[in-house]
Every structure is written in structure tokens, then in C-alpha cells.
mmCIF file of C-alpha atoms and ligand atoms in Angstrom:
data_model
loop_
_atom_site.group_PDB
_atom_site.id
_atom_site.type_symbol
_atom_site.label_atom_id
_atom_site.label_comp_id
_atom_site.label_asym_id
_atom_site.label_seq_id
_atom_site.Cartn_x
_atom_site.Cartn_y
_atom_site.Cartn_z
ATOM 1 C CA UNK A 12 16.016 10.881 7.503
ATOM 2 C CA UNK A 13 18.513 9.065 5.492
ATOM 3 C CA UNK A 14 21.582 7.005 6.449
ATOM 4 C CA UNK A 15 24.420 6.938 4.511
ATOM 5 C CA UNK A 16 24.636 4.729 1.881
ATOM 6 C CA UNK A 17 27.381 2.865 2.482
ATOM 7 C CA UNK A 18 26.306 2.218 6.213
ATOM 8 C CA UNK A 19 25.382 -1.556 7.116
ATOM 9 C CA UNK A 20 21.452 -1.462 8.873
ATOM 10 C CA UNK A 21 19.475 -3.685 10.636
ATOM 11 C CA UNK A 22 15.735 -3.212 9.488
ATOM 12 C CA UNK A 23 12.591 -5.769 9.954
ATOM 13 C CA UNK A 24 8.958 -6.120 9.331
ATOM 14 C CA UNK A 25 6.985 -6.073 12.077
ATOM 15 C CA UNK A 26 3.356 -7.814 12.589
ATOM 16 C CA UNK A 27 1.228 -10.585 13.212
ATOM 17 C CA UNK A 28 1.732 -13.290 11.755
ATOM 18 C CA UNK A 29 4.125 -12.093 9.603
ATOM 19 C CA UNK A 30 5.621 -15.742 8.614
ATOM 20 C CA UNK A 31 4.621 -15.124 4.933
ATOM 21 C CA UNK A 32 5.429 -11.783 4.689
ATOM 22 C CA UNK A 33 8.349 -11.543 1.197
ATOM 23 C CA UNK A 34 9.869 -8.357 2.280
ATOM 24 C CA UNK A 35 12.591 -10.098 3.495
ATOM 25 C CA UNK A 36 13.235 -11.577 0.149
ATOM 26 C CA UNK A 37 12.680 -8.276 -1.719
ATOM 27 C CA UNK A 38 15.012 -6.035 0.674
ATOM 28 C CA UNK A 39 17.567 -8.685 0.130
ATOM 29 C CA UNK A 40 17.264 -8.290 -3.965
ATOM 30 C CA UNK A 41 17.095 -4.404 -3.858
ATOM 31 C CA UNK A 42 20.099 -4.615 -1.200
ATOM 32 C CA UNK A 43 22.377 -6.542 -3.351
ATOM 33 C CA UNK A 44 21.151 -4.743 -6.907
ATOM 34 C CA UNK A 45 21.932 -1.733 -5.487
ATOM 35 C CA UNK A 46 24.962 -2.762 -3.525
ATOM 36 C CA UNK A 47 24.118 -1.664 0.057
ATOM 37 C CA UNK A 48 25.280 -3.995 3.055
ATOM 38 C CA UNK A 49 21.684 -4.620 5.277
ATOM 39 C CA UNK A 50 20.428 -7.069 7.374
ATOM 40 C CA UNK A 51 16.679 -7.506 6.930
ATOM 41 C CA UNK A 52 14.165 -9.738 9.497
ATOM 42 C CA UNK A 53 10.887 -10.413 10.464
ATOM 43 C CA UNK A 54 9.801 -9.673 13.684
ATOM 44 C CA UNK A 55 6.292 -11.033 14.919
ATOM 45 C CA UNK A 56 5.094 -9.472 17.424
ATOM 46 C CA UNK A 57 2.301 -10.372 20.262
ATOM 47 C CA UNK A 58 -0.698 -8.544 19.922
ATOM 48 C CA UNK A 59 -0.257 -6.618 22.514
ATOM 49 C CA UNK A 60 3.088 -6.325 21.851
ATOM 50 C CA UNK A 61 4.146 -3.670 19.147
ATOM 51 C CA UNK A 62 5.851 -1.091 21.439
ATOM 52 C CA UNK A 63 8.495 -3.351 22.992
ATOM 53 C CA UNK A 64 8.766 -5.382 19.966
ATOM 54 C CA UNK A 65 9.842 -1.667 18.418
ATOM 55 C CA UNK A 66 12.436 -1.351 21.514
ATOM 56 C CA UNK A 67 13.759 -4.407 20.879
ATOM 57 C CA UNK A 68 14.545 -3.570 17.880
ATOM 58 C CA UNK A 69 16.377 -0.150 19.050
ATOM 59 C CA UNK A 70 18.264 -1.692 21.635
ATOM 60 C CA UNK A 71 19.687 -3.754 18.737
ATOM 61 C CA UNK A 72 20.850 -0.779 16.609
ATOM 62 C CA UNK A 73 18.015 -1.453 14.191
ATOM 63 C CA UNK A 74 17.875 1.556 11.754
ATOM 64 C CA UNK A 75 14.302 0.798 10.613
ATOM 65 C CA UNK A 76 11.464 -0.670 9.958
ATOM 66 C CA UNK A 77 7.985 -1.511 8.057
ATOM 67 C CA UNK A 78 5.110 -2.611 9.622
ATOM 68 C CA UNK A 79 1.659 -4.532 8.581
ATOM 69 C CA UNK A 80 -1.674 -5.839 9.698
ATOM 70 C CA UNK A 81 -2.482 -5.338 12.830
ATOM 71 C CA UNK A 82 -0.128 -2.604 13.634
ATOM 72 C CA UNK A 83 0.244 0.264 11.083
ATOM 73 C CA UNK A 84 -2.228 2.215 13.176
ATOM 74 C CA UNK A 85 0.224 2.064 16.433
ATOM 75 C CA UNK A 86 2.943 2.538 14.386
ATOM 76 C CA UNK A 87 1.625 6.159 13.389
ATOM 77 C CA UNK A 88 0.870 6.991 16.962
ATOM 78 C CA UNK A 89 4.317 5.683 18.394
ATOM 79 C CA UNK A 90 6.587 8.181 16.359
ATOM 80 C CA UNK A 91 7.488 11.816 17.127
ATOM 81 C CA UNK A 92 7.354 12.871 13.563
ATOM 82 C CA UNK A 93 5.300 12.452 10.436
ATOM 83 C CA UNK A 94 4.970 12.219 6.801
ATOM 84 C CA UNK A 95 1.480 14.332 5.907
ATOM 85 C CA UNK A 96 0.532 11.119 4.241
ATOM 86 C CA UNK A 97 0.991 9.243 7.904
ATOM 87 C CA UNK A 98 -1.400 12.182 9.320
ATOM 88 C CA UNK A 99 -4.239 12.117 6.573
ATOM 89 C CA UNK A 100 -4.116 7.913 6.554
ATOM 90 C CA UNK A 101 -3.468 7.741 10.461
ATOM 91 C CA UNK A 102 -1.767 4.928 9.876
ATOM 92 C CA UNK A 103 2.073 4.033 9.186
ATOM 93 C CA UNK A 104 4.116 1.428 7.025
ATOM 94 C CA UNK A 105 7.593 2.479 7.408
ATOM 95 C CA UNK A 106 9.445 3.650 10.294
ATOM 96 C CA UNK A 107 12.864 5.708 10.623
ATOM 97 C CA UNK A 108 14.860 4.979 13.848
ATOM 98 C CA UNK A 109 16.990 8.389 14.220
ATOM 99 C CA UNK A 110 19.918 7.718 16.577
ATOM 100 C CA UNK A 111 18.880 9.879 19.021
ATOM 101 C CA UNK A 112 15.729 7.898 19.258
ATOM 102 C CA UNK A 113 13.570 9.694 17.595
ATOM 103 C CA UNK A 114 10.758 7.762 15.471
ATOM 104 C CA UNK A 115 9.575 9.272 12.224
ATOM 105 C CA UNK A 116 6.435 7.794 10.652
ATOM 106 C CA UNK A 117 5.807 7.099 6.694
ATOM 107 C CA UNK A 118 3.374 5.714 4.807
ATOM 108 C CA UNK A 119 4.719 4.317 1.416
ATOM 109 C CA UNK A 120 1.662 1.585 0.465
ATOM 110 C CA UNK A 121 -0.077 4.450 -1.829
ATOM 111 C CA UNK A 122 3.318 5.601 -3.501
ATOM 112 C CA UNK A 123 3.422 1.972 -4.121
ATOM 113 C CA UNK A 124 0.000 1.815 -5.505
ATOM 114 C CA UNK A 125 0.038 5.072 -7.759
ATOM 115 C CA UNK A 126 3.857 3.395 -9.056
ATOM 116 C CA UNK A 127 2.120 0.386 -10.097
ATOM 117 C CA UNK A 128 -0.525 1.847 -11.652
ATOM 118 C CA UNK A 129 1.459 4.087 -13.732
ATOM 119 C CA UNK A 130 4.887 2.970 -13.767
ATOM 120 C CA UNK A 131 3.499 -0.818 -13.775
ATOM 121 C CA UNK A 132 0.396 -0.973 -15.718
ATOM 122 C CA UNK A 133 1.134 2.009 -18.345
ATOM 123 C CA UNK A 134 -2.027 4.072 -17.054
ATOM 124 C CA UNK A 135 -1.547 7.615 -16.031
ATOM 125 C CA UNK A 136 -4.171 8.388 -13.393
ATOM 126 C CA UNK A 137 -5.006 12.604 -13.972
ATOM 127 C CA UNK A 138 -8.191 13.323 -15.588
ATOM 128 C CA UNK A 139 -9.410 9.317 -15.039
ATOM 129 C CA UNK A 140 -12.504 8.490 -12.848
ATOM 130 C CA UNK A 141 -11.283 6.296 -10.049
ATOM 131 C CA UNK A 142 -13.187 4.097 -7.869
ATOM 132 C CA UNK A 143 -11.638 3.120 -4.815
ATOM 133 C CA UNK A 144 -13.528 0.605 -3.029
ATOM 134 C CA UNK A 145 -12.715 -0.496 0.879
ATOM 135 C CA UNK A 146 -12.262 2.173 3.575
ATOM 136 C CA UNK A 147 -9.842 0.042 5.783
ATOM 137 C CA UNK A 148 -6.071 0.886 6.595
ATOM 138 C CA UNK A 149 -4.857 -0.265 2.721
ATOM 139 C CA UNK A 150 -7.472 2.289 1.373
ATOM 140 C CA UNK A 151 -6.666 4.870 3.881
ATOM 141 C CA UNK A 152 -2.862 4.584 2.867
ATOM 142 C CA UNK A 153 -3.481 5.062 -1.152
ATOM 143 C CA UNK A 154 -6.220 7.552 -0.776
ATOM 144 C CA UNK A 155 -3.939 10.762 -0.691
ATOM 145 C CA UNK A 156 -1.249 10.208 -3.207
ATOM 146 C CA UNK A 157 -4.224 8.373 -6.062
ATOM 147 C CA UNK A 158 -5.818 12.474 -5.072
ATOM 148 C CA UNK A 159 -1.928 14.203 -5.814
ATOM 149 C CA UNK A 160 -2.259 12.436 -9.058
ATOM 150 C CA UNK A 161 -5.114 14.063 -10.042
ATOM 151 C CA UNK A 162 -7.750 12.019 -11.330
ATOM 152 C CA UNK A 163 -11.220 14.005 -12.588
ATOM 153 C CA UNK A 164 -13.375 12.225 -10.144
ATOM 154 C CA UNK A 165 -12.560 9.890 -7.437
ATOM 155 C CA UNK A 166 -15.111 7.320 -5.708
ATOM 156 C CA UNK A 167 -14.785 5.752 -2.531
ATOM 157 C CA UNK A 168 -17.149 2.988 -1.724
ATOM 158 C CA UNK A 169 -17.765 1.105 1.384
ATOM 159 C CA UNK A 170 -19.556 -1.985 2.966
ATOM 160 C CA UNK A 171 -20.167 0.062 5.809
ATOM 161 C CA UNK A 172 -20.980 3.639 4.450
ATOM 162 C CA UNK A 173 -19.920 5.685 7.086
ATOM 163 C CA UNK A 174 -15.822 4.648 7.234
ATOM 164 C CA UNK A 175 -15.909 5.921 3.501
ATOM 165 C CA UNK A 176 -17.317 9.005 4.177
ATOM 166 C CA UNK A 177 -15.203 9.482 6.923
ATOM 167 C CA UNK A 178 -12.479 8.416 4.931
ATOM 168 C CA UNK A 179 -13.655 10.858 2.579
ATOM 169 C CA UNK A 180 -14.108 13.777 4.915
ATOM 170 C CA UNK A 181 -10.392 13.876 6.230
ATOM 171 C CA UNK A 182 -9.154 14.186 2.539
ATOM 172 C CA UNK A 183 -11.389 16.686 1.610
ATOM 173 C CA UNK A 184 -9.057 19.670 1.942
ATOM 174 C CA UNK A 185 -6.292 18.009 -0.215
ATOM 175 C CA UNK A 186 -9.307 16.905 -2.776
ATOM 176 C CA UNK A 187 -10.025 20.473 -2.913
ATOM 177 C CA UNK A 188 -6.724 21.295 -3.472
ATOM 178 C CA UNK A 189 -6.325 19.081 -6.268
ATOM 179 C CA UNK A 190 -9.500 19.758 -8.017
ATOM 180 C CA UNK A 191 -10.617 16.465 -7.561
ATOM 181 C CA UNK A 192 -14.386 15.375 -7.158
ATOM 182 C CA UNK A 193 -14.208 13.738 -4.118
ATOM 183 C CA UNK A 194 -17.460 11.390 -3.117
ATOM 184 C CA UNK A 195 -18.287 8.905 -0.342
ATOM 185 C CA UNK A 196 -21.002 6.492 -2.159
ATOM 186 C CA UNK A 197 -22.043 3.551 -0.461
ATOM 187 C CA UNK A 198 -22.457 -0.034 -2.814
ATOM 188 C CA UNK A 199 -26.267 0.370 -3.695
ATOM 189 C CA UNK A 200 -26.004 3.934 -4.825
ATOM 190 C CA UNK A 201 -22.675 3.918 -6.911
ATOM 191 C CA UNK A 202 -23.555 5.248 -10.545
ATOM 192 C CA UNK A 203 -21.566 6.144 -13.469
ATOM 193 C CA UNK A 204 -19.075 4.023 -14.401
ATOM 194 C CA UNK A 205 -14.972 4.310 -14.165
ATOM 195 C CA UNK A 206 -11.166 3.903 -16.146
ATOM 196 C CA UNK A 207 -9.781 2.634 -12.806
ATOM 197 C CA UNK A 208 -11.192 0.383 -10.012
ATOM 198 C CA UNK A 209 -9.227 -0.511 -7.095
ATOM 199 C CA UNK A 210 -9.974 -3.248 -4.766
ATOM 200 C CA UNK A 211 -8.766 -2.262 -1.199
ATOM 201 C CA UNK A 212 -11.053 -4.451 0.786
ATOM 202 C CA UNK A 213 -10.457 -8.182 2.265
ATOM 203 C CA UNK A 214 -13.626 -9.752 0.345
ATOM 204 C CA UNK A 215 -11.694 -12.316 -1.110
ATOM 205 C CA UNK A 216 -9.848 -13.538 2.113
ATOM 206 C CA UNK A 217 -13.123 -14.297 3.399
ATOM 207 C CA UNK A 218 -14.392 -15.958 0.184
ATOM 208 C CA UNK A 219 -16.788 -12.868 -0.451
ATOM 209 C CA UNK A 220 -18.195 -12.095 -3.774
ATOM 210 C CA UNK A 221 -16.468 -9.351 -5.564
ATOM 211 C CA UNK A 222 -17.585 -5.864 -4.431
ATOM 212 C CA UNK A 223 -18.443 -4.237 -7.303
ATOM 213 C CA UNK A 224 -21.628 -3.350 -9.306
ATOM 214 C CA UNK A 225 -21.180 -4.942 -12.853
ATOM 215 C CA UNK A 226 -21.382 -1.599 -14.641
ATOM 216 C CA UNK A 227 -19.106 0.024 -12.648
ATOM 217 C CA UNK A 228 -15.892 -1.294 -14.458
ATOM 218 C CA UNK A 229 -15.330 -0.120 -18.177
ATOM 219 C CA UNK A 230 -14.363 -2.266 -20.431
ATOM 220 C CA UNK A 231 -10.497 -1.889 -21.817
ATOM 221 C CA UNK A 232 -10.161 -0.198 -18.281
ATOM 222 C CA UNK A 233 -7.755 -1.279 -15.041
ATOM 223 C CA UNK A 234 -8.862 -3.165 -11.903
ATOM 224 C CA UNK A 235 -6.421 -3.443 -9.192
ATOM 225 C CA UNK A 236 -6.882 -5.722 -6.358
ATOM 226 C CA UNK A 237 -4.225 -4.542 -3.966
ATOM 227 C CA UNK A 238 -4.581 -8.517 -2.607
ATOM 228 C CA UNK A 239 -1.505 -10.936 -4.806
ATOM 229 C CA UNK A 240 -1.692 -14.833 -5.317
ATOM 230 C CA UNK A 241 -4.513 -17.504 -5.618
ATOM 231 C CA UNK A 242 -6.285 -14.465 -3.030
ATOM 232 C CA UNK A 243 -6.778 -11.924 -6.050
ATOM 233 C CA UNK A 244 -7.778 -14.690 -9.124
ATOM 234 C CA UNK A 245 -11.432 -14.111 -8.486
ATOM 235 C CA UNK A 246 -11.304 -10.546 -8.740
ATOM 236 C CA UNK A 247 -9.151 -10.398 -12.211
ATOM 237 C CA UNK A 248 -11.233 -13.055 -13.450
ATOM 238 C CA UNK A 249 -13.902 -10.993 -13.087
ATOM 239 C CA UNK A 250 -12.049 -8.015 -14.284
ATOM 240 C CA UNK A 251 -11.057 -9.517 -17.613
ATOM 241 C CA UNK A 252 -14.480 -11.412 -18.124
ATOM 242 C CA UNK A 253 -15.474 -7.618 -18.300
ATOM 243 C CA UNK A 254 -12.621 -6.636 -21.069
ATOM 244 C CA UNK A 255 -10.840 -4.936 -18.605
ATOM 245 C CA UNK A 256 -6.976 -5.548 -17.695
ATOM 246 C CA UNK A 257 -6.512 -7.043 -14.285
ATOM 247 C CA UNK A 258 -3.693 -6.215 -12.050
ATOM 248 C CA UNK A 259 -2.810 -7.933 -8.593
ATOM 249 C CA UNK A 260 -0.990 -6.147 -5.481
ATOM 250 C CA UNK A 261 2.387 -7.377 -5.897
ATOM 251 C CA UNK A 262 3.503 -4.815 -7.973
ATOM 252 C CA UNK A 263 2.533 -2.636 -5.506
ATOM 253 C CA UNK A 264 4.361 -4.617 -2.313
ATOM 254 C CA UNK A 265 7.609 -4.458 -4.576
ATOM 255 C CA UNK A 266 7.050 -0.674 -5.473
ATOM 256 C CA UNK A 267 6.108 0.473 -1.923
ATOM 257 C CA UNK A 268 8.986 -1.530 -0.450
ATOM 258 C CA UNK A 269 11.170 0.135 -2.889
ATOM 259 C CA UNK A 270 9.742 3.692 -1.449
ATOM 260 C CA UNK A 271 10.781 2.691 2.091
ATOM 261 C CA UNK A 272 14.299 1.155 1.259
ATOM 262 C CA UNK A 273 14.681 4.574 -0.401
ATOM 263 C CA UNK A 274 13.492 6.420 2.358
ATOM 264 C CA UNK A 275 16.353 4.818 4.571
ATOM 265 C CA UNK A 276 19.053 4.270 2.321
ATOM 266 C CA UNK A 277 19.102 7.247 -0.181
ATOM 267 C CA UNK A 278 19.317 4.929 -3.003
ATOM 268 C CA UNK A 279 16.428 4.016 -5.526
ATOM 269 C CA UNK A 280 16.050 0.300 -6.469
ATOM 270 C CA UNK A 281 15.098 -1.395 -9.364
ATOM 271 C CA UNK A 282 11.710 -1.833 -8.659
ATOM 272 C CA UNK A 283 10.815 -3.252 -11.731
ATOM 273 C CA UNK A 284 13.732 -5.812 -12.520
ATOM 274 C CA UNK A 285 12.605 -7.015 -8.806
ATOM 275 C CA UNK A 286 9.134 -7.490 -9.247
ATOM 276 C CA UNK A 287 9.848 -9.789 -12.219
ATOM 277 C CA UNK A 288 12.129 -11.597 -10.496
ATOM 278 C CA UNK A 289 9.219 -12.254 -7.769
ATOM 279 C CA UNK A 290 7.171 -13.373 -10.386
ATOM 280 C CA UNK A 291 9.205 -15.958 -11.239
ATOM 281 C CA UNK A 292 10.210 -17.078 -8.023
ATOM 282 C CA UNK A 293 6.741 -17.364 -6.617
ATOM 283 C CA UNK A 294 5.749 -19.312 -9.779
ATOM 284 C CA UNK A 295 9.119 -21.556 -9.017
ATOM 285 C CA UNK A 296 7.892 -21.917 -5.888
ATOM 286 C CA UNK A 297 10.917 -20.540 -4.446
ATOM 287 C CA UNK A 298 9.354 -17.029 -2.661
HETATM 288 P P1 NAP B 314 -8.777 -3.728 6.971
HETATM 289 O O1 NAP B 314 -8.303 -2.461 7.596
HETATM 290 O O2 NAP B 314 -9.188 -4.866 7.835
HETATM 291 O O3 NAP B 314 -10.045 -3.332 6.035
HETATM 292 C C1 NAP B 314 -10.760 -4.315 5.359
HETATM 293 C C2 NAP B 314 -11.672 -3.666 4.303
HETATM 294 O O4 NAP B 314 -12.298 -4.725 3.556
HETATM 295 C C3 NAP B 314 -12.787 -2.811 4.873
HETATM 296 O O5 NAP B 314 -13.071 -1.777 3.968
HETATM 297 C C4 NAP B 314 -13.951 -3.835 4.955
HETATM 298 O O6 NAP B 314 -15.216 -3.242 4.939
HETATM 299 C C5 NAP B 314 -13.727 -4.578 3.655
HETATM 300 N N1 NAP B 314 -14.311 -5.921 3.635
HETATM 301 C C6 NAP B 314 -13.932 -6.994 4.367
HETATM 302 N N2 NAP B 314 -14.679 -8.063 4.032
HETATM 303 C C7 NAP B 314 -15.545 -7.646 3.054
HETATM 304 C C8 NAP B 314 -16.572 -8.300 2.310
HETATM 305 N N3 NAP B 314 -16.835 -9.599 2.490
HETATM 306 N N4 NAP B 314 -17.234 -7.572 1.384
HETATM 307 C C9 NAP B 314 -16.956 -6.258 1.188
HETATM 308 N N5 NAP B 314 -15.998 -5.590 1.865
HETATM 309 C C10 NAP B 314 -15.308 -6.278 2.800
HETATM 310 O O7 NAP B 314 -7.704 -4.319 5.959
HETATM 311 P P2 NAP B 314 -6.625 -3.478 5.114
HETATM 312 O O8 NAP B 314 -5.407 -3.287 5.916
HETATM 313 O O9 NAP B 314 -7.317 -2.271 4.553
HETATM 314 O O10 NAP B 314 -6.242 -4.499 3.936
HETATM 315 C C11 NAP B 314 -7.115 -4.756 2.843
HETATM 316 C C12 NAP B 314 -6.395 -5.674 1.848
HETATM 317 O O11 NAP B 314 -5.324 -4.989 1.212
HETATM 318 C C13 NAP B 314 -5.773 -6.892 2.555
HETATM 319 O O12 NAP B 314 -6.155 -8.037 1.862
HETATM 320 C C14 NAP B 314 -4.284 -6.670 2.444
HETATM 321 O O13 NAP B 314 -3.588 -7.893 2.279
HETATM 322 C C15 NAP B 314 -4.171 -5.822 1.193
HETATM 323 N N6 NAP B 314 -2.946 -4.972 1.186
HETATM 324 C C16 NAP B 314 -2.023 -5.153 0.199
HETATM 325 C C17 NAP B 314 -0.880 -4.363 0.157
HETATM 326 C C18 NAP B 314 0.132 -4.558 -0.957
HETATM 327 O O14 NAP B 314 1.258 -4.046 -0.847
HETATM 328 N N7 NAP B 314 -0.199 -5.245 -2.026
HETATM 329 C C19 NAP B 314 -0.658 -3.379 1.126
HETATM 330 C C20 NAP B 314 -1.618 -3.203 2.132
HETATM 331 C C21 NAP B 314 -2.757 -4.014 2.147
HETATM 332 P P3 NAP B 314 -15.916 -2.766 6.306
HETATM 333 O O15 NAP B 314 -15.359 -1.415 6.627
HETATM 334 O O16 NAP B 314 -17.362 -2.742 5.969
HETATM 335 O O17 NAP B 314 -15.573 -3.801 7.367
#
């Protein structure tokens, strides 16, 4: 799957809108940290759109890509091959373009996730409790590796009950594996209380109130909300008014960027080093 590292590529994000997307900006840091000559674009696509917007991009020697909201569905249908994480999520954020034209499918947002949470935040995740709440594409993609990292018991909690449980169903043989306790719960009936609680739905983009029973979060735990910027304040507001440390989804968009550029370029990048550097710029106004 990988190019050689001292091969120039053309790679792009690809959605819609994708006008504020910063992996542009982050692709460009890990490029010239790690010293690897790549072009990096984004690409928005028409709705209807993704396929040729993908052929484009072949037809102009692109070696790759990622892809985001509304798309990483099609994305895991359009390739010939994929990661098992691509097959449990059904649904894609990175793509190889092989030059014979063959299209393998990855899914990098939950290596991303599990990264921040550990590498990030300090917390290793085997033997926690772990809720998990949203059963959209973000939750589908961290689902399977938060299971490989073996938590004791892992929650999944829904505004409408039945995407979590099947959510829930199609990771139930790697749960098993794993030794996890695996549960579908919907909001009302959630009990017990957890070390970890992730926040994988869009409540806060529509101005929602923060789904998650009071009790649920322990205090000196984590809360994630995989949403960055003035879009996540409400939720670690919340978290912190609780004693608990709150954590936004930018380290994650650095981390599981850094999981794709590795993916294509055989080279690991400082994740970390970026993700302050982010920080700052976004606070500079300057990303
Ligand atoms: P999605 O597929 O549209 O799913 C949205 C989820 O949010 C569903 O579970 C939905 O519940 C729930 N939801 C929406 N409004 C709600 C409300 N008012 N109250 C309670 N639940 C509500 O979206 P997605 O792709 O999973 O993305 C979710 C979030 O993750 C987005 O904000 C996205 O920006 C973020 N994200 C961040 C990263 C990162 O790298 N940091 C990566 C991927 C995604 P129903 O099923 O009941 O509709």
C-alpha cells in the first residue's frame, strides 16, 4: 500500500463543503517535518458527485486521498479492497490509489481517537468503562479499535436506539473476542457510571443540550467530544463543571491524519509537535 518515501504525491480531501477542512494545513506540516515532497488539496465535490470527483483525481496521478461528511460511506463502497476496520464501520476516511487503479479503503478516525486518548490525554483505555455516545459514521469509525484496546465494559448510547444496537450488533464478534462487555443502551436507561465518555454525536452543531445523563460522567474522569473549536466549549464546560478533564477532537483530526499520511508514505509524523502547533495557529488566527 505504500509509496516510496521519497516519491512526490498528489493527495486531497474530498467532501462537501470542505472549505474549512485544516488537513491541508496539517499534511503540509507533517510533509515538511518529515521531509517528504507532496502536494495536498481540497477537492469539494457535488453531492452527487463523489465518484468522478475520485476520477478526477486519478486521471491527475493523485496517489490518495481522505474523505469526510457526506461521503465516507461511498468511499467504502467505491474501493476493491479493505481495511477490517472499513468493513465493521462501513464507512471509509482514507483512500489508497494503487497504480493499476485499484482503490483500497481505510478507516483511520478511531486510530486517531484511541491515539488521543492515550497518547494525548495520558489515559490508557483496557480495563476502563467507556461510554460511547452517537451511532453515526464518527462513532461507527472509533467503535472497533476503542474494543482492540480493551476496555472492561463499553456503552454505546443513541438518540435513536436502534442505530446503536445495530451499531452494536456488527461488533459483537470482535467484542467477544476482546472480552469486552459490549451493550446498546438507549439515553433513558443508561446506568452505572464511566472513566471515559466520548461524544460522537452532532448535538452541539445544532445547539442541542449535551447528551448525557449527569451521573454518567465520573468525576477526575475523561470526556471527549470528537467536535474542536467554539463547537465543543459546551460539552467540556460541562465536563469540567463535573471534575472531569475535557478533551476536544483536534487531537484526534491531527492523530488520524497522521495514520493516513503514514498509510501512504511509510513514514510516521510528529503527531504531537503538530497538534501544538495547530493550537497555536488556530488561537493566532492563522489555521
Ligand atoms: P452523523 O453520521 O450525521 O451522525 C450524527 C450523530 O449525532 C447521530 O448519532 C445522531 O443521532 C446524533 N445527534 C445529532 N443531533 C443530536 C442531538 N441534538 N441530540 C443527540 N444526538 C444527536 O455524523 P458523524 O459523521 O457521526 O459526525 C459526528 C461528529 O463527529 C461531527 O460533529 C463531526 O464533525 C465529528 N467528527 C470529528 C472527527 C475528528 O477528527 N475530530 C472525525 C469525524 C467526525 P441519531 O442517530 O438519533 O440521528
Amino acid at each position: 500500500m505504500q509509496t516510496p518515501t521519497d516519491s512526490p504525491g498528489l493527495y486531497c480531501v474530498i467532501g462537501n463543503p470542505v472549505a474549512h477542512s485544516r488537513s491541508p494545513w496539517i499534511h503540509a506540516r507533517f510533509a515538511a517535518l518529515t521531509g517528504q515532497a507532496l502536494v495536498y488539496e481540497r477537492l469539494q465535490a457535488p453531492l452527487d458527485g463523489f465518484a468522478a470527483s475520485l476520477a478526477q483525481l486519478a486521471a491527475r496521478g493523485g496517489h490518495g486521498c481522505n474523505v469526510t461528511v457526506p461521503f465516507k460511506h461511498e468511499a467504502a463502497r467505491c474501493a476493491h479492497s479493505a481495511s477490517e476496520r472499513v468493513q465493521l464501520a462501513g464507512a471509509a476516511n482514507t483512500l489508497v490509489l494503487g497504480p493499476d487503479g485499484r482503490i483500497h479503503a481505510d478507516n483511520t478516525d478511531g486510530l486517531g481517537l484511541v491515539d488521543d486518548i492515550e497518547a494525548g490525554a495520558g489515559v490508557a483505555l483496557a480495563g476502563r468503562d467507556v461510554l460511547l455516545v452517537g451511532a453515526g459514521g464518527a462513532a461507527a469509525g472509533v467503535l472497533g479499535p476503542l474494543l482492540e484496546r480493551r476496555p472492561r465494559r463499553l456503552v454505546v448510547s443513541n438518540r435513536t436506539a436502534a442505530r446503536a444496537q445495530a451499531l452494536v450488533q456488527r461488533h459483537a464478534a470482535l467484542a467477544q473476542l476482546q472480552r469486552v462487555e459490549l451493550q446498546a443502551v438507549d439515553q433513558q436507561g443508561l446506568a452505572g457510571d464511566f472513566d471515559v465518555v466520548i461524544n460522537a454525536t452532532a448535538s452541539s452543531l445544532e445547539g442541542g443540550a449535551v447528551p448525557v445523563p449527569e451521573r454518567a460522567l465520573r468525576a477526575g474522569g475523561l470526556a471527549c467530544d470528537l467536535m474542536y473549536g467554539a463547537a465543543a466549549e459546551g460539552f467540556l464546560t460541562w465536563a469540567r463543571e463535573r471534575g472531569a478533564h475535557g478533551r476536544d477532537g483536534l487531537g484526534m483530526l491531527v492523530r488520524q491524519a497522521a495514520a493516513s499520511f503514514a498509510l501512504w508514505r511509510g513514514v510516521a509524523p510528529p503527531a504531537a509537535q503538530v497538534l501544538d502547533e495547530l493550537r497555536a495557529a488556530m488561537a493566532a488566527g492563522a489555521a
